[in-house]
mmCIF file of C-alpha atoms in Angstrom:
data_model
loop_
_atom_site.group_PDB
_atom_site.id
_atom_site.type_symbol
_atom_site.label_atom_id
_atom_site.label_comp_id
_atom_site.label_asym_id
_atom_site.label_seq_id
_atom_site.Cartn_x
_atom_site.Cartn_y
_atom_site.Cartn_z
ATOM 1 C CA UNK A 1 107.643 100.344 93.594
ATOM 2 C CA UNK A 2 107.742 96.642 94.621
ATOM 3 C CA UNK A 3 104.884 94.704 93.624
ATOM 4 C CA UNK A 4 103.572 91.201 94.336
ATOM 5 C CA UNK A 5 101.138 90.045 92.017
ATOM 6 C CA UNK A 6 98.894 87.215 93.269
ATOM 7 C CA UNK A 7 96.797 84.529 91.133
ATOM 8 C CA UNK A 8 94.379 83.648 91.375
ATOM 9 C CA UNK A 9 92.540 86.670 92.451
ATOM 10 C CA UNK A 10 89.552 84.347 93.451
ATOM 11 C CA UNK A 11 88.955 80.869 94.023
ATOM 12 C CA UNK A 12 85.706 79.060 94.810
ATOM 13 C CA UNK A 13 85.874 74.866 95.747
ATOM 14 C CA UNK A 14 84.452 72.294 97.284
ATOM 15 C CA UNK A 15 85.540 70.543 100.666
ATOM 16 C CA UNK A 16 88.133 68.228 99.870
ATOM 17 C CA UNK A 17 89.781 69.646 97.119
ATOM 18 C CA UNK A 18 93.307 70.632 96.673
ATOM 19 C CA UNK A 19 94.383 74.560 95.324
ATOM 20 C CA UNK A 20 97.908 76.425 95.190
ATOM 21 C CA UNK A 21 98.068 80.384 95.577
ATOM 22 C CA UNK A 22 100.803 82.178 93.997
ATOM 23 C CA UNK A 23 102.792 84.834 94.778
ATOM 24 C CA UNK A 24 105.176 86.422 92.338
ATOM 25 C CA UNK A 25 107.357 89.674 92.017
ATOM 26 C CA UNK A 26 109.958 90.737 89.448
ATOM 27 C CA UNK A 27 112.108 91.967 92.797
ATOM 28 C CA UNK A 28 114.082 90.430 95.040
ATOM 29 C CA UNK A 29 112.415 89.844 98.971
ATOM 30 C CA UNK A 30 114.014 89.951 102.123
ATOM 31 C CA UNK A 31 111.486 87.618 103.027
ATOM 32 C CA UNK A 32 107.783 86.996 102.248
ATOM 33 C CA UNK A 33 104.813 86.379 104.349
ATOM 34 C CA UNK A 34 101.845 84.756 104.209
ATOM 35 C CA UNK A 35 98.106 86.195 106.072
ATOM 36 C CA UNK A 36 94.829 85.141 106.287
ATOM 37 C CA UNK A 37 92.226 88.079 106.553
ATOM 38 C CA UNK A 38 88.310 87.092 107.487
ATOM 39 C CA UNK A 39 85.652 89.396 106.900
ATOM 40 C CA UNK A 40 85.681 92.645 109.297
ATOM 41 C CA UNK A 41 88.851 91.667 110.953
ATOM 42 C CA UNK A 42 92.765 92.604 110.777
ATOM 43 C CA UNK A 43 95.048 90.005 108.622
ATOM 44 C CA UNK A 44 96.886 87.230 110.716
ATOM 45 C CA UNK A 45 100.093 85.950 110.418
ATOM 46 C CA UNK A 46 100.271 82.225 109.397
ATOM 47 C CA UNK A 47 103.988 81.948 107.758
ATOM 48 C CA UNK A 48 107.449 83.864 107.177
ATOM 49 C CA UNK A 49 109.612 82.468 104.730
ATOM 50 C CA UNK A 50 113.157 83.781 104.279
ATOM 51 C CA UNK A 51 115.444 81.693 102.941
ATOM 52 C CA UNK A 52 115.183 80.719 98.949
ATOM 53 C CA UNK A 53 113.614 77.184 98.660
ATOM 54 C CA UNK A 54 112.433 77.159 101.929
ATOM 55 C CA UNK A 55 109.514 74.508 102.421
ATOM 56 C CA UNK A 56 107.344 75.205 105.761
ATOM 57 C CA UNK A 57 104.308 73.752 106.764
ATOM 58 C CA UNK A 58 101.546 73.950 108.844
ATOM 59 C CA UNK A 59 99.165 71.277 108.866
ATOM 60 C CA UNK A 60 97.583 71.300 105.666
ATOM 61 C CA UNK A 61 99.078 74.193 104.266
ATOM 62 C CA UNK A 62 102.184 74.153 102.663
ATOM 63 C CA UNK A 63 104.372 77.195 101.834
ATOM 64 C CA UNK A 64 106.874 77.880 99.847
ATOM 65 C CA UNK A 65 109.424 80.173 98.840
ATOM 66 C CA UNK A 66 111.748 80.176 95.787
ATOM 67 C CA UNK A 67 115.072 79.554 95.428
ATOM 68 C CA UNK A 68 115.914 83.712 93.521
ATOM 69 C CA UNK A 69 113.433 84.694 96.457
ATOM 70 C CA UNK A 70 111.114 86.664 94.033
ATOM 71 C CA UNK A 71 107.764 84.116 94.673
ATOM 72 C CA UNK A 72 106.004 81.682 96.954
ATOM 73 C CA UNK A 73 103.213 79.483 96.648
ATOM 74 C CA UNK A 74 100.848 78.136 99.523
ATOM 75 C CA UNK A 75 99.003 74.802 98.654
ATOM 76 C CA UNK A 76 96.120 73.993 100.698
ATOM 77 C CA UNK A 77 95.520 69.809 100.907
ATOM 78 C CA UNK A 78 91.996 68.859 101.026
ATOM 79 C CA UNK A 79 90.364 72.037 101.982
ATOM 80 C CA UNK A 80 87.607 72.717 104.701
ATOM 81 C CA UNK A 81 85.217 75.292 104.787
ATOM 82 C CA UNK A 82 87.091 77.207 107.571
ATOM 83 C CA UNK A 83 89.675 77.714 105.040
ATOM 84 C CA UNK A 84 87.558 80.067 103.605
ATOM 85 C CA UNK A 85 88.908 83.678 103.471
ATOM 86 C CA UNK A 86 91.540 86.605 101.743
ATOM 87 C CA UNK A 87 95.064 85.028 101.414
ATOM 88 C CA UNK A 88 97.390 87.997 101.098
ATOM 89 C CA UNK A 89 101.340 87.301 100.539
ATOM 90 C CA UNK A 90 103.533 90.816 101.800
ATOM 91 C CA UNK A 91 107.383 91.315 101.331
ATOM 92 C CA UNK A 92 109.508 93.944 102.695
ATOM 93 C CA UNK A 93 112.382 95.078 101.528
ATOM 94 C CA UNK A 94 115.249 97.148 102.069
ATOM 95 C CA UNK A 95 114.812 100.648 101.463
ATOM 96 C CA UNK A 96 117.445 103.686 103.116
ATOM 97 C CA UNK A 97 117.589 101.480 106.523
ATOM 98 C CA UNK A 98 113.814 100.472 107.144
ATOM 99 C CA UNK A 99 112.259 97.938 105.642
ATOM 100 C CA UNK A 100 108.898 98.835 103.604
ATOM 101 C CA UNK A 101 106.303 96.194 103.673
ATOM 102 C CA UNK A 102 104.729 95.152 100.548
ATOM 103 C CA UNK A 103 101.145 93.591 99.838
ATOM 104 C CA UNK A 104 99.721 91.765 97.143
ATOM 105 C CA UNK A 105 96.012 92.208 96.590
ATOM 106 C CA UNK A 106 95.132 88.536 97.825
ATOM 107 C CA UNK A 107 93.459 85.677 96.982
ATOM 108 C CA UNK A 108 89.957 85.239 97.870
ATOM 109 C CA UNK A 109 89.057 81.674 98.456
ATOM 110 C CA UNK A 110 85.676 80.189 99.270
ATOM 111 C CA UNK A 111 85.223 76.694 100.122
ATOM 112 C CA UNK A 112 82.181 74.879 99.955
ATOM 113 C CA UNK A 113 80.675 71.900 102.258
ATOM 114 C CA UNK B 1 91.876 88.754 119.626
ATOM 115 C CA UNK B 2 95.141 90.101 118.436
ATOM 116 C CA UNK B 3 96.213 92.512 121.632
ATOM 117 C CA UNK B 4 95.749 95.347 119.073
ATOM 118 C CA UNK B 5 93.408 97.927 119.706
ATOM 119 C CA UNK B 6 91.938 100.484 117.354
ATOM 120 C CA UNK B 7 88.925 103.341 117.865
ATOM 121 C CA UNK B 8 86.447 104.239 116.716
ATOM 122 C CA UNK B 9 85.466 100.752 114.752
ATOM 123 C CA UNK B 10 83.493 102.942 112.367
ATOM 124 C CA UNK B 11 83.440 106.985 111.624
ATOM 125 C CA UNK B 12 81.233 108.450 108.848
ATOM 126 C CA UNK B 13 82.048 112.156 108.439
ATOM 127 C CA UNK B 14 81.572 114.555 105.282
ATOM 128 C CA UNK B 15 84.494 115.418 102.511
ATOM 129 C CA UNK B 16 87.010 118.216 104.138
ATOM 130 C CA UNK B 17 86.189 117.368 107.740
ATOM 131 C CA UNK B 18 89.216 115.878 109.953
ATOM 132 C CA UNK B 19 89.748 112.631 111.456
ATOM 133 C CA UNK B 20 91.460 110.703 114.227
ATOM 134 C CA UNK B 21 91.743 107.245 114.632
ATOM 135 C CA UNK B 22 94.010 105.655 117.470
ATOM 136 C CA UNK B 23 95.546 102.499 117.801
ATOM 137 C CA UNK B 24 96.703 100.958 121.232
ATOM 138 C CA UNK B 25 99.745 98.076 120.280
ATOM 139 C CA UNK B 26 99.855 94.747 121.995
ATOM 140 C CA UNK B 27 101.554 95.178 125.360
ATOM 141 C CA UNK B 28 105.657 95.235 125.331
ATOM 142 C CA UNK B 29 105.082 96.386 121.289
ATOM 143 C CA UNK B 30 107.341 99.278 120.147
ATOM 144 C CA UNK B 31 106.134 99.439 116.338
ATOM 145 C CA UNK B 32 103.599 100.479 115.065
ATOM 146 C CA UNK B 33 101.981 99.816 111.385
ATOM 147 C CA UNK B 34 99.410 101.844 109.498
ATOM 148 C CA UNK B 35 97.534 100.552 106.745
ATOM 149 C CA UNK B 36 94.878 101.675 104.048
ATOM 150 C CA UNK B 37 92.676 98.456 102.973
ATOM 151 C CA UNK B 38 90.557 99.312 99.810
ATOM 152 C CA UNK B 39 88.928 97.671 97.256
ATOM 153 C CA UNK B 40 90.835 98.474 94.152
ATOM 154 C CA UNK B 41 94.406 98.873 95.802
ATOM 155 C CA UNK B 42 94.223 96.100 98.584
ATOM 156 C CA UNK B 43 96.432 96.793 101.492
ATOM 157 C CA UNK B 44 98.722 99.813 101.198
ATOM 158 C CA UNK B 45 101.367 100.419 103.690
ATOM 159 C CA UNK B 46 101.362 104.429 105.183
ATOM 160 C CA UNK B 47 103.416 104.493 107.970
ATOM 161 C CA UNK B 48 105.527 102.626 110.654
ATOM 162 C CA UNK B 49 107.032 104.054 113.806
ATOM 163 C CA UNK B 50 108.987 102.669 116.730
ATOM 164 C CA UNK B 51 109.602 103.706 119.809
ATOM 165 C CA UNK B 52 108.025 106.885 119.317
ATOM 166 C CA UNK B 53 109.938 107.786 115.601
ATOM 167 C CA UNK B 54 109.013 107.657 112.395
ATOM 168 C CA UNK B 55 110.458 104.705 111.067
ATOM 169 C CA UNK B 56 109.549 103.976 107.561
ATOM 170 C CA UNK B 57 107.444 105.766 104.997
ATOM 171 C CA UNK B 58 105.110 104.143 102.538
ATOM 172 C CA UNK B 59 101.825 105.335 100.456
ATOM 173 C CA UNK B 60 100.859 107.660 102.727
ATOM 174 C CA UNK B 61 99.290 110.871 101.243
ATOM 175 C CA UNK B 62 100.827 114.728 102.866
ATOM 176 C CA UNK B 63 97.018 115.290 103.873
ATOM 177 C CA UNK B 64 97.668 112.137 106.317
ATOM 178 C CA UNK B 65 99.698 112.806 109.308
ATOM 179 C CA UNK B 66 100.800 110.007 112.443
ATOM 180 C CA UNK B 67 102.468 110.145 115.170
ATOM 181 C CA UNK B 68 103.387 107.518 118.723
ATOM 182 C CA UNK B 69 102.977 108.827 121.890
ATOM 183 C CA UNK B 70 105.657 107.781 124.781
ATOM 184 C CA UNK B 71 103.128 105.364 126.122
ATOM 185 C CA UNK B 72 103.847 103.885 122.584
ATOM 186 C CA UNK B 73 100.384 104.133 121.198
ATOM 187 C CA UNK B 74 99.625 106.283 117.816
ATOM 188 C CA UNK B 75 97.284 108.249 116.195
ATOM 189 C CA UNK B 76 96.649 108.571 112.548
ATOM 190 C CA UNK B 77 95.086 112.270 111.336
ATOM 191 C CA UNK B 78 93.588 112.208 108.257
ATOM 192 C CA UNK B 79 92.758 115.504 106.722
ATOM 193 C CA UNK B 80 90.954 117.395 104.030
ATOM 194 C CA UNK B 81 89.011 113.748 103.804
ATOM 195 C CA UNK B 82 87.804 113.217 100.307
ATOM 196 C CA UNK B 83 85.798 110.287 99.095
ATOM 197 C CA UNK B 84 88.306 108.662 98.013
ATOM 198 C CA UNK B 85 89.851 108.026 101.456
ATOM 199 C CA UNK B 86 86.719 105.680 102.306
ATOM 200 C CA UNK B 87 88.859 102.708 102.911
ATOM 201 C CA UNK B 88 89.560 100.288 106.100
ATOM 202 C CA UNK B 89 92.704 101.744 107.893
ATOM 203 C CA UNK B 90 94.517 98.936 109.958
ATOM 204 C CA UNK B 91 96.820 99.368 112.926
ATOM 205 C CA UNK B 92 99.482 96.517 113.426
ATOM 206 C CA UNK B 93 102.201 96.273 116.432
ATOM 207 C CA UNK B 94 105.252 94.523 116.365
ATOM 208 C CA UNK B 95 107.570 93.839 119.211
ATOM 209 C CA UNK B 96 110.373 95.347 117.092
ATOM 210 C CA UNK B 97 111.509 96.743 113.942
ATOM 211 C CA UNK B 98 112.592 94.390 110.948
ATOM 212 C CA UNK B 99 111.218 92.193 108.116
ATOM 213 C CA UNK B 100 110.778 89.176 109.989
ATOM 214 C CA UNK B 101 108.495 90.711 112.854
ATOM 215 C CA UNK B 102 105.297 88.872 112.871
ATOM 216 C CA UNK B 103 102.699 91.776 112.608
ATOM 217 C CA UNK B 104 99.813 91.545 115.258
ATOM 218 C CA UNK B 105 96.864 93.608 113.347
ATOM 219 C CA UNK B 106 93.677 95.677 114.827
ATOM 220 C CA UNK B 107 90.215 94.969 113.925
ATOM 221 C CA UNK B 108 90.194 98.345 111.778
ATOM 222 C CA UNK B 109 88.333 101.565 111.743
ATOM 223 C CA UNK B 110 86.143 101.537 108.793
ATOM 224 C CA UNK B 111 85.585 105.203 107.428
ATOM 225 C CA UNK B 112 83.336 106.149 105.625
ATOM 226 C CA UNK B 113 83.661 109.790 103.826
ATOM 227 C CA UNK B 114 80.194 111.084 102.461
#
């Protein structure tokens, strides 16, 4: 079983402040991906990361992947409350010619005004 | 609004009844993603299929059965339901099949197995 272990599990700060989510897995990724879930709905995609030490960002969120291609990290700059929500990381990888998506449990993060 | 559709939004039914939910994929989608979201093991993968086959196989219990119709969209059974099954159970389309698709997701079906 692949697993993607994500820290912190929860996270709780004001407006303004900076955090980093990790992402980390003992196995190898054909590529990782980052999703925002809110409350009652689906997750959404925000990121996919494939290559090792890729950098990618989107406004102020950065994402990254490392070089073996076994973690990521997204850092959030100056957060705002509509930040808040479940940031879950997934991998697939390889398995008898389909590739088997992978979850972590997520990081819930709460910002507050 | 993701393009993903999924009924019923919320089914309460009693331990060994039978259950369908159905998810409609965004338009031009030939994959299709099933999901289990519950508290203590997050979201679990089940089942994929594209184009109508099964694709790819996760944590998906022998009581729980899919399949995608040729209008592409899919139906998950769930059988023998036991409390434990009281989870969130996602649909997601993808215009293909590979790691790199960008997985659209449903609102959910929330069931709830008394």
């Amino acid at each position: 079983t692949q697993l993607l272990e994500q820290s912190p599990q929860f996270l709780s700060i004001q407006e303004g402040e900076n955090l980093t989510v990790y992402c980390n897995s003992s196995s190898v990724f054909s590529s990782l991906q980052w999703y925002r879930q809110e409350p009652g709905e689906g997750p959404v995609l925000l990121v996919t990361v494939v290559t090792g030490g890729e950098v990618k960002k989107l406004k102020r969120l950065t994402f990254q992947f490392g070089d073996a291609r076994k973690d990521s990290s997204l850092h959030i700059t100056a957060a705002q409350p509509g930040d808040t929500g479940l940031y879950l990381c997934a991998g697939s990888h390889a398995s008898g010619g389909s590739y088997i998506p992978t979850f972590g449990r997520g990081t819930s993060l709460i910002v507050h005004p | 609004d993701s393009g993903v559709t999924q009924t019923p939004k919320h089914l309460i039914t009693a331990t060994g009844q039978r259950v369908t939910l159905r998810c409609s994929p965004r338009s031009g989608d030939l994959s299709v993603y099933w999901y289990q979201q519950s508290l203590d093991q997050g979201l679990q993968f089940l089942i994929q299929y594209y184009n109508g086959e099964e694709r790819a196989k996760g944590n998906i219990l022998e009581r729980f059965s899919a399949q995608q119709f040729p209008d592409l969209h899919s139906e998950l059974n769930l059988s023998s339901l036991e409390l434990g099954d009281s989870a969130l159970y996602f649909c997601a389309s993808s215009a293909s099949s590979g790691p790199r698709e960008t997985q659209y997701f449903g609102p959910g079906t929330r069931l709830l197995v008394l």
